[in-house]
Coordinates of C-alpha atoms in Angstrom, one line a residue:
X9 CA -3.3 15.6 -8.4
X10 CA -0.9 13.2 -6.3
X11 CA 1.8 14.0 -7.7
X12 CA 2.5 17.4 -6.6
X13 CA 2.3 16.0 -3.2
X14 CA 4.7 12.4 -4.5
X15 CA 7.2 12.7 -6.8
X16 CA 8.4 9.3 -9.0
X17 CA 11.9 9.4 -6.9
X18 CA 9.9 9.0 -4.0
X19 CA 7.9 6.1 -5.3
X20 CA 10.6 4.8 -6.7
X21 CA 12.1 4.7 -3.1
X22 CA 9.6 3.2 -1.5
X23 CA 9.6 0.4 -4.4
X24 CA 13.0 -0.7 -3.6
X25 CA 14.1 0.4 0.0
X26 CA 14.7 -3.0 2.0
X27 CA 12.0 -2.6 4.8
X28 CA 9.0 -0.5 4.3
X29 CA 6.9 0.5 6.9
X30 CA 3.1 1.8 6.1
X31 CA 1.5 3.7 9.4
X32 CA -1.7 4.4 9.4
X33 CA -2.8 2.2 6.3
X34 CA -6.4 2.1 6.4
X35 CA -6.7 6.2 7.2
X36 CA -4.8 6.8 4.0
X37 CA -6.6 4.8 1.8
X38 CA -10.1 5.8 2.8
X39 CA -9.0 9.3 3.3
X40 CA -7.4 9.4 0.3
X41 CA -8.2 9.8 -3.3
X42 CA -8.4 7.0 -6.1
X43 CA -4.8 8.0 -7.0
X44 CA -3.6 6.7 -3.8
X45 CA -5.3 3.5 -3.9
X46 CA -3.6 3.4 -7.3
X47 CA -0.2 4.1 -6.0
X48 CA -0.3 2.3 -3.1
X49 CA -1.0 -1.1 -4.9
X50 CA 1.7 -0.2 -7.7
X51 CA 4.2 -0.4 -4.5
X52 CA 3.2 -3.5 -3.1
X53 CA 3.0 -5.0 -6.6
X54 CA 6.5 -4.5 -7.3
X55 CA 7.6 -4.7 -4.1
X56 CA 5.6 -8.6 -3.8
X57 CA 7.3 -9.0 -7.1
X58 CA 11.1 -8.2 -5.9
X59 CA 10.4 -10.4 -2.3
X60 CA 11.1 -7.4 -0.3
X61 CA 9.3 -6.7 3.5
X62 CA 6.7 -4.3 4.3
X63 CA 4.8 -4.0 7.5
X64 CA 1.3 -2.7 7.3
X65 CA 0.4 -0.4 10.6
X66 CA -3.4 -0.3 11.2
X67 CA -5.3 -0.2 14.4
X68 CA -8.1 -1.8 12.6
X69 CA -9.1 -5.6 12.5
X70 CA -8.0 -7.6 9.7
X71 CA -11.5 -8.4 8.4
X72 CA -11.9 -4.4 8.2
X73 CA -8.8 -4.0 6.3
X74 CA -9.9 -6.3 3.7
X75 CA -13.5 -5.2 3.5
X76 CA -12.2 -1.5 3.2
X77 CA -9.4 -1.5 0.9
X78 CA -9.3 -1.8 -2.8
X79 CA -10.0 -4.7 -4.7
X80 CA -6.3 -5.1 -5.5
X81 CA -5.2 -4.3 -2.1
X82 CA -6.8 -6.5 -0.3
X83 CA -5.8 -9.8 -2.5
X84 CA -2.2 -8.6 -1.6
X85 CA -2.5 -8.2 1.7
X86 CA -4.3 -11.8 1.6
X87 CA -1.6 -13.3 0.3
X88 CA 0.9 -11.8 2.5
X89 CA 2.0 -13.2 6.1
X90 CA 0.7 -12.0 9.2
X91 CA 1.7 -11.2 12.6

């Protein structure tokens, strides 16, 4: 179902580009289907994997984010620095 709306060029993209930036993280994932959940950490596995940046946008508290994403999600974004 996602992937009439993402194509694997596009995730591919967002695997590799230098800087990503995710607006609005929390409203996509809850909004979202599974799939996105699904895709979403596939990114920011690789991307953890190849040491590249990616900023997280949310207007939600950090303990929120982490109670309200995935499983897998939130370990990643555990691990990662903050701001």
């Amino acid at each position: 179902q996602l992937k009439k709306y993402v194509n694997e060029d596009t995730v591919d993209a967002y695997k590799s580009v230098q800087f990503l930036v995710i607006d609005d993280f929390l409203g996509a994932v809850t909004t979202g289907a599974r799939n996105v959940g699904r895709l979403l950490n596939s990114i920011l596995e690789t991307r953890m994997n190849r040491g590249l940046a990616t900023v997280i946008v949310t207007n939600e508290d950090y303990a929120s984010v982490i109670r309200n994403s995935d499983e897998r999600i939130a370990s990643k974004i555990k691990r990662a620095s903050k701001i």
